[in-house]
GROMACS .gro file of C-alpha atoms in nm:
model
  205
    1ASP     CA    1  -1.941   6.043   4.558
    2ASP     CA    2  -2.259   5.924   4.392
    3ILE     CA    3  -2.219   5.634   4.149
    4ILE     CA    4  -2.411   5.661   3.823
    5TYR     CA    5  -2.490   5.333   3.652
    6ASP     CA    6  -2.526   5.308   3.275
    7ILE     CA    7  -2.811   5.063   3.218
    8LYS     CA    8  -2.849   4.917   2.871
    9TRP     CA    9  -3.193   4.770   2.813
   10GLN     CA   10  -3.227   4.461   2.597
   11SER     CA   11  -3.494   4.430   2.331
   12GLU     CA   12  -3.833   4.297   2.441
   13LEU     CA   13  -3.866   3.920   2.461
   14ASN     CA   14  -4.109   3.764   2.216
   15SER     CA   15  -4.212   3.507   2.476
   16PRO     CA   16  -4.165   3.522   2.852
   17ILE     CA   17  -3.913   3.297   3.024
   18GLU     CA   18  -4.067   3.058   3.273
   19LEU     CA   19  -3.914   3.115   3.615
   20LYS     CA   20  -3.972   2.928   3.939
   21ASN     CA   21  -4.040   3.102   4.270
   22ASN     CA   22  -4.104   3.441   4.113
   23PHE     CA   23  -4.368   3.714   4.127
   24ILE     CA   24  -4.453   4.029   3.930
   25ILE     CA   25  -4.437   4.381   4.072
   26THR     CA   26  -4.544   4.703   3.900
   27SER     CA   27  -4.368   5.037   3.946
   28GLN     CA   28  -4.536   5.377   3.976
   29ARG     CA   29  -4.465   5.420   3.604
   30LYS     CA   30  -4.663   5.100   3.529
   31GLU     CA   31  -4.341   4.912   3.447
   32LYS     CA   32  -4.361   4.541   3.525
   33TYR     CA   33  -4.071   4.352   3.682
   34SER     CA   34  -4.035   3.982   3.752
   35CYS     CA   35  -3.865   3.923   4.087
   36ILE     CA   36  -3.712   3.586   4.175
   37LEU     CA   37  -3.717   3.486   4.541
   38PRO     CA   38  -3.410   3.302   4.671
   39ILE     CA   39  -3.461   2.936   4.758
   40LEU     CA   40  -3.408   2.844   5.121
   41GLN     CA   41  -3.069   2.696   5.200
   42THR     CA   42  -3.000   2.505   5.519
   43THR     CA   43  -2.700   2.395   5.719
   44ASP     CA   44  -2.638   2.037   5.828
   45THR     CA   45  -2.924   1.945   6.062
   46LYS     CA   46  -2.832   1.577   6.104
   47SER     CA   47  -2.577   1.643   6.377
   48THR     CA   48  -2.691   1.591   6.735
   49GLU     CA   49  -2.384   1.763   6.879
   50THR     CA   50  -2.463   2.024   7.144
   51ILE     CA   51  -2.286   2.246   7.395
   52LEU     CA   52  -2.395   2.331   7.748
   53LEU     CA   53  -2.544   2.678   7.774
   54SER     CA   54  -2.350   2.724   8.099
   55ASP     CA   55  -2.023   2.675   7.905
   56ILE     CA   56  -2.097   2.920   7.626
   57GLU     CA   57  -2.300   3.188   7.807
   58PRO     CA   58  -2.006   3.354   7.993
   59LEU     CA   59  -1.812   3.391   7.666
   60ILE     CA   60  -2.111   3.542   7.485
   61GLU     CA   61  -2.173   3.785   7.770
   62LYS     CA   62  -1.805   3.886   7.767
   63LEU     CA   63  -1.822   3.954   7.392
   64HIS     CA   64  -2.142   4.156   7.422
   65SER     CA   65  -2.005   4.360   7.714
   66LYS     CA   66  -1.734   4.501   7.484
   67LYS     CA   67  -1.997   4.682   7.272
   68LEU     CA   68  -1.816   4.593   6.949
   69CYS     CA   69  -1.934   4.698   6.603
   70THR     CA   70  -1.827   4.511   6.291
   71TYR     CA   71  -1.891   4.629   5.935
   72ARG     CA   72  -1.911   4.451   5.602
   73LEU     CA   73  -1.896   4.669   5.292
   74ASP     CA   74  -2.064   4.540   4.978
   75PRO     CA   75  -2.086   4.734   4.649
   76TYR     CA   76  -2.421   4.889   4.744
   77TRP     CA   77  -2.507   4.793   5.102
   78THR     CA   78  -2.320   4.830   5.429
   79TYR     CA   79  -2.391   4.574   5.701
   80GLU     CA   80  -2.340   4.668   6.065
   81LEU     CA   81  -2.318   4.397   6.331
   82PHE     CA   82  -2.341   4.550   6.678
   83HIS     CA   83  -2.262   4.238   6.880
   84GLY     CA   84  -2.537   4.173   7.133
   85ILE     CA   85  -2.749   4.467   7.013
   86HIS     CA   86  -2.859   4.466   6.648
   87ILE     CA   87  -2.775   4.403   6.282
   88ARG     CA   88  -2.838   4.689   6.042
   89GLN     CA   89  -2.831   4.715   5.661
   90TYR     CA   90  -2.805   5.059   5.501
   91HIS     CA   91  -2.699   5.253   5.194
   92GLU     CA   92  -2.548   5.599   5.215
   93ASN     CA   93  -2.433   5.864   4.970
   94LYS     CA   94  -2.197   6.155   5.010
   95ILE     CA   95  -2.379   6.485   4.953
   96ALA     CA   96  -2.203   6.819   5.008
   97ASP     CA   97  -1.923   6.639   5.196
   98LYS     CA   98  -2.176   6.483   5.431
   99ARG     CA   99  -2.277   6.119   5.445
  100VAL     CA  100  -2.652   6.079   5.415
  101ILE     CA  101  -2.828   5.746   5.472
  102HIS     CA  102  -3.091   5.690   5.203
  103GLN     CA  103  -3.207   5.338   5.286
  104GLU     CA  104  -3.194   5.159   5.619
  105TYR     CA  105  -3.327   4.829   5.752
  106PHE     CA  106  -3.275   4.664   6.087
  107LEU     CA  107  -3.229   4.296   6.014
  108GLY     CA  108  -3.267   4.184   6.374
  109TYR     CA  109  -3.210   4.251   6.743
  110TYR     CA  110  -3.043   4.026   6.997
  111HIS     CA  111  -3.268   3.878   7.266
  112SER     CA  112  -3.122   3.621   7.503
  113ASN     CA  113  -3.464   3.455   7.536
  114ASN     CA  114  -3.500   3.413   7.157
  115GLN     CA  115  -3.216   3.165   7.116
  116ASP     CA  116  -3.248   2.802   7.005
  117ILE     CA  117  -3.206   2.657   7.354
  118ILE     CA  118  -3.318   2.298   7.414
  119THR     CA  119  -3.309   2.063   7.712
  120ASN     CA  120  -3.105   1.742   7.690
  121THR     CA  121  -3.173   1.404   7.852
  122ASP     CA  122  -2.991   1.518   8.167
  123ASN     CA  123  -3.234   1.811   8.196
  124GLU     CA  124  -2.956   2.057   8.108
  125GLN     CA  125  -3.000   2.357   7.879
  126VAL     CA  126  -2.791   2.326   7.563
  127LEU     CA  127  -2.741   2.490   7.224
  128LYS     CA  128  -2.718   2.279   6.910
  129ILE     CA  129  -2.391   2.309   6.719
  130HIS     CA  130  -2.435   2.371   6.346
  131HIS     CA  131  -2.193   2.252   6.079
  132LYS     CA  132  -2.103   2.379   5.732
  133THR     CA  133  -1.864   2.240   5.475
  134VAL     CA  134  -1.592   2.491   5.382
  135ASN     CA  135  -1.315   2.388   5.142
  136ASN     CA  136  -1.409   2.023   5.193
  137ARG     CA  137  -1.382   2.058   5.571
  138ILE     CA  138  -1.673   2.030   5.812
  139ILE     CA  139  -1.662   2.338   6.036
  140PRO     CA  140  -1.855   2.357   6.367
  141MET     CA  141  -2.034   2.689   6.423
  142LEU     CA  142  -2.223   2.848   6.711
  143PRO     CA  143  -2.562   2.991   6.605
  144ILE     CA  144  -2.683   3.316   6.764
  145ARG     CA  145  -3.021   3.445   6.649
  146TYR     CA  146  -3.117   3.811   6.591
  147THR     CA  147  -3.494   3.860   6.554
  148ASP     CA  148  -3.772   4.121   6.527
  149GLY     CA  149  -3.614   4.323   6.247
  150THR     CA  150  -3.785   4.566   6.009
  151ALA     CA  151  -4.105   4.423   5.859
  152CYS     CA  152  -4.057   4.257   5.519
  153ASP     CA  153  -4.319   4.370   5.268
  154ILE     CA  154  -4.251   4.079   5.029
  155ASN     CA  155  -4.289   3.823   5.307
  156SER     CA  156  -4.632   3.911   5.452
  157ASN     CA  157  -4.476   4.187   5.665
  158LYS     CA  158  -4.298   3.932   5.881
  159PRO     CA  159  -3.999   4.074   6.071
  160ARG     CA  160  -3.652   4.025   5.928
  161GLU     CA  161  -3.426   3.776   6.104
  162VAL     CA  162  -3.056   3.681   6.100
  163LEU     CA  163  -2.879   3.367   6.216
  164VAL     CA  164  -2.521   3.460   6.306
  165PHE     CA  165  -2.269   3.175   6.296
  166TYR     CA  166  -1.955   3.223   6.506
  167VAL     CA  167  -1.665   3.014   6.379
  168CYS     CA  168  -1.327   2.952   6.542
  169TYR     CA  169  -1.036   3.142   6.386
  170GLU     CA  170  -0.735   3.208   6.610
  171ASN     CA  171  -0.652   3.536   6.434
  172GLY     CA  172  -1.017   3.635   6.406
  173ASN     CA  173  -1.131   3.977   6.524
  174ASN     CA  174  -1.507   3.915   6.515
  175GLY     CA  175  -1.521   4.023   6.151
  176VAL     CA  176  -1.801   3.929   5.912
  177ILE     CA  177  -1.660   3.686   5.655
  178ASN     CA  178  -1.985   3.592   5.483
  179PHE     CA  179  -2.339   3.725   5.449
  180GLN     CA  180  -2.627   3.589   5.245
  181GLU     CA  181  -3.004   3.610   5.216
  182VAL     CA  182  -3.113   3.246   5.230
  183SER     CA  183  -3.483   3.323   5.178
  184SER     CA  184  -3.692   3.640   5.163
  185CYS     CA  185  -3.571   3.866   5.448
  186GLN     CA  186  -3.410   3.570   5.625
  187TYR     CA  187  -3.033   3.596   5.647
  188GLU     CA  188  -2.721   3.413   5.756
  189MET     CA  189  -2.400   3.582   5.868
  190THR     CA  190  -2.068   3.412   5.945
  191VAL     CA  191  -1.826   3.572   6.191
  192ALA     CA  192  -1.463   3.468   6.250
  193SER     CA  193  -1.376   3.489   6.620
  194ALA     CA  194  -1.084   3.387   6.840
  195TRP     CA  195  -1.282   3.368   7.165
  196ILE     CA  196  -1.482   3.064   7.055
  197CYS     CA  197  -1.158   2.868   7.000
  198GLU     CA  198  -1.137   2.837   7.380
  199LEU     CA  199  -1.403   2.568   7.353
  200PRO     CA  200  -1.280   2.233   7.216
  201GLU     CA  201  -1.617   2.173   7.046
  202PHE     CA  202  -1.540   2.455   6.800
  203ASN     CA  203  -1.166   2.411   6.755
  204SER     CA  204  -1.156   2.192   6.446
  205LEU     CA  205  -0.779   2.217   6.393
   0.00000   0.00000   0.00000
């Protein structure tokens, strides 16, 4: 069913509040809104830990061959991670017992040649392991990039992009445990997976 929100407008401010990293947009009704852009957040980039592409590639290909779809339901948006294909964000309503999608954005597509692959001193292709602190523990994560999403009109029409972090969880079923927009139309998604626990680099237990 449709959800109707009761919006209570506050009285007009006598003087505007100074906000950083914001811009003004005007609606078709000439209403002005001040939009605040999120400030870029980064993971730990000091680590030099890497993993051989030849070690991780077979596991990624096995995951992608299963054609799995994972969904995250937020109050307004639904996020669809089609592993190895795309990431989609959409909002749907139920009209006459039918689900109708009203808004839809593709946040990125998987391309094997668009990954953050580097060459080490032994002339081997490797991926850098990222780390995040969760509950005072440093957790290693595998980054997989999804690029070339729907153009972002508030970011000079640059394509949307998602960095998916796979984290080891023995009971994980490739579910999305976290999603955030770290800067305008740039996103991070964390996925709990059991398959990555096969690699000692990601098994932090």
